[in-house]
């Protein structure tokens, strides 16, 4: 993978999301974020811990949360191998850190629109996010202010297919100053290729589309 994570690829165990272009785009946005050493960072949906460890390398105190125990153990193993401190918690989104507060939240959540009406199972829980791709995005917009300090920042990546304008609308309603700060077009991966016809029927992509756009949303709470 070209980019920010190529020199420090974490180990990935079966069933855990291998860092991809979305991870890398968010790592790039993180590298531009001013962060004082000792700042408290939360990586929600940490997977292999790639983003959490990118933040820990900057001397911040990082907590990494994932619903998947496999991901939590993998992140823990990668922190050990990198010789970096990392607090890991298993659980649903912000539930494991209720009562704590952070200066920065990083999130590369599941955001891919999925045809199945049922909740995703197995490895697909890392990317499938309901018919409109917003199963987790809306919750993050709504719940992030509860665990962010005044002046705190949310940096989140998702696909343009899952409604960046809706993300910005929810964040503004939650009291954030928010904008799309980075955009990057990438070829459809295997998941989007496998459901391209369904996406076309829903009007989310055109017949000629073979690329999707990833966006970084940066949202800041007032002091
Ligand atoms: C797209 S992967 C991103 C992994 C990693 N942050 C990266 O960028 O490479 C999304 C991650 O969110 C986790 N996840 C899904 N639903 C979750 C939830 N409700 N609470 C916490 N983590 C969740 C998945 O297990 C998966 O590890």
PDB file of C-alpha atoms in Angstrom, residues 12-20 22 45 47 66-68 108-116 119-137 157-159 161-162 189-195 198 212 214:
ATOM      1  CA  UNK A  12      -3.445  -9.143  10.679  1.00  0.00           C
ATOM      2  CA  UNK A  13      -5.143 -12.305  11.928  1.00  0.00           C
ATOM      3  CA  UNK A  14      -7.969 -14.146  10.080  1.00  0.00           C
ATOM      4  CA  UNK A  15     -11.283 -12.298  10.279  1.00  0.00           C
ATOM      5  CA  UNK A  16      -9.638  -8.962  11.187  1.00  0.00           C
ATOM      6  CA  UNK A  17      -9.752  -6.053   8.723  1.00  0.00           C
ATOM      7  CA  UNK A  18      -6.428  -5.622   6.929  1.00  0.00           C
ATOM      8  CA  UNK A  19      -5.490  -1.913   6.672  1.00  0.00           C
ATOM      9  CA  UNK A  20      -6.571  -0.551   3.293  1.00  0.00           C
ATOM     10  CA  UNK A  22      -9.410   4.061   3.923  1.00  0.00           C
ATOM     11  CA  UNK A  45     -13.362   0.201  15.467  1.00  0.00           C
ATOM     12  CA  UNK A  47      -9.283  -3.628  13.763  1.00  0.00           C
ATOM     13  CA  UNK A  66     -13.552  -2.948  18.828  1.00  0.00           C
ATOM     14  CA  UNK A  67     -16.672  -5.109  18.911  1.00  0.00           C
ATOM     15  CA  UNK A  68     -14.590  -8.073  17.767  1.00  0.00           C
ATOM     16  CA  UNK A 108     -12.831   4.028  10.177  1.00  0.00           C
ATOM     17  CA  UNK A 109     -16.187   2.383  10.873  1.00  0.00           C
ATOM     18  CA  UNK A 110     -18.187  -0.050   8.717  1.00  0.00           C
ATOM     19  CA  UNK A 111     -19.800   2.161   6.032  1.00  0.00           C
ATOM     20  CA  UNK A 112     -20.490   0.078   2.913  1.00  0.00           C
ATOM     21  CA  UNK A 113     -24.166   0.024   1.791  1.00  0.00           C
ATOM     22  CA  UNK A 114     -25.298  -3.602   1.934  1.00  0.00           C
ATOM     23  CA  UNK A 115     -28.254  -5.344   0.292  1.00  0.00           C
ATOM     24  CA  UNK A 116     -28.941  -7.669   3.219  1.00  0.00           C
ATOM     25  CA  UNK A 119     -27.323  -7.413  10.655  1.00  0.00           C
ATOM     26  CA  UNK A 120     -23.902  -8.282   9.174  1.00  0.00           C
ATOM     27  CA  UNK A 121     -22.197 -11.420  10.425  1.00  0.00           C
ATOM     28  CA  UNK A 122     -18.611 -12.662  10.450  1.00  0.00           C
ATOM     29  CA  UNK A 123     -15.908 -10.693   8.653  1.00  0.00           C
ATOM     30  CA  UNK A 124     -18.560  -8.518   6.917  1.00  0.00           C
ATOM     31  CA  UNK A 125     -19.166  -6.792  10.268  1.00  0.00           C
ATOM     32  CA  UNK A 126     -16.008  -4.818   9.470  1.00  0.00           C
ATOM     33  CA  UNK A 127     -17.570  -3.159   6.399  1.00  0.00           C
ATOM     34  CA  UNK A 128     -21.314  -3.809   5.927  1.00  0.00           C
ATOM     35  CA  UNK A 129     -23.471  -1.054   7.404  1.00  0.00           C
ATOM     36  CA  UNK A 130     -27.116  -1.500   6.374  1.00  0.00           C
ATOM     37  CA  UNK A 131     -28.936  -0.408   3.212  1.00  0.00           C
ATOM     38  CA  UNK A 132     -27.638   3.161   3.295  1.00  0.00           C
ATOM     39  CA  UNK A 133     -24.245   2.439   4.873  1.00  0.00           C
ATOM     40  CA  UNK A 134     -25.096   4.542   7.918  1.00  0.00           C
ATOM     41  CA  UNK A 135     -25.717   1.943  10.639  1.00  0.00           C
ATOM     42  CA  UNK A 136     -22.662   3.152  12.592  1.00  0.00           C
ATOM     43  CA  UNK A 137     -22.075   6.589  11.029  1.00  0.00           C
ATOM     44  CA  UNK A 157     -13.352   8.188   6.999  1.00  0.00           C
ATOM     45  CA  UNK A 158     -16.184   6.801   4.882  1.00  0.00           C
ATOM     46  CA  UNK A 159     -17.330   6.374   1.313  1.00  0.00           C
ATOM     47  CA  UNK A 161     -21.683   6.368  -1.316  1.00  0.00           C
ATOM     48  CA  UNK A 162     -22.802   6.581   2.317  1.00  0.00           C
ATOM     49  CA  UNK A 189     -12.650  -3.441  -4.324  1.00  0.00           C
ATOM     50  CA  UNK A 190     -14.080  -6.984  -4.273  1.00  0.00           C
ATOM     51  CA  UNK A 191     -17.015  -6.056  -1.997  1.00  0.00           C
ATOM     52  CA  UNK A 192     -18.294  -3.193  -4.189  1.00  0.00           C
ATOM     53  CA  UNK A 193     -17.650  -5.187  -7.369  1.00  0.00           C
ATOM     54  CA  UNK A 194     -19.767  -8.034  -6.002  1.00  0.00           C
ATOM     55  CA  UNK A 195     -22.733  -5.677  -5.384  1.00  0.00           C
ATOM     56  CA  UNK A 198     -27.447  -3.616  -6.662  1.00  0.00           C
ATOM     57  CA  UNK A 212     -15.595   5.100  -5.412  1.00  0.00           C
ATOM     58  CA  UNK A 214     -13.417   8.069   0.060  1.00  0.00           C
TER      59      UNK A 214
END
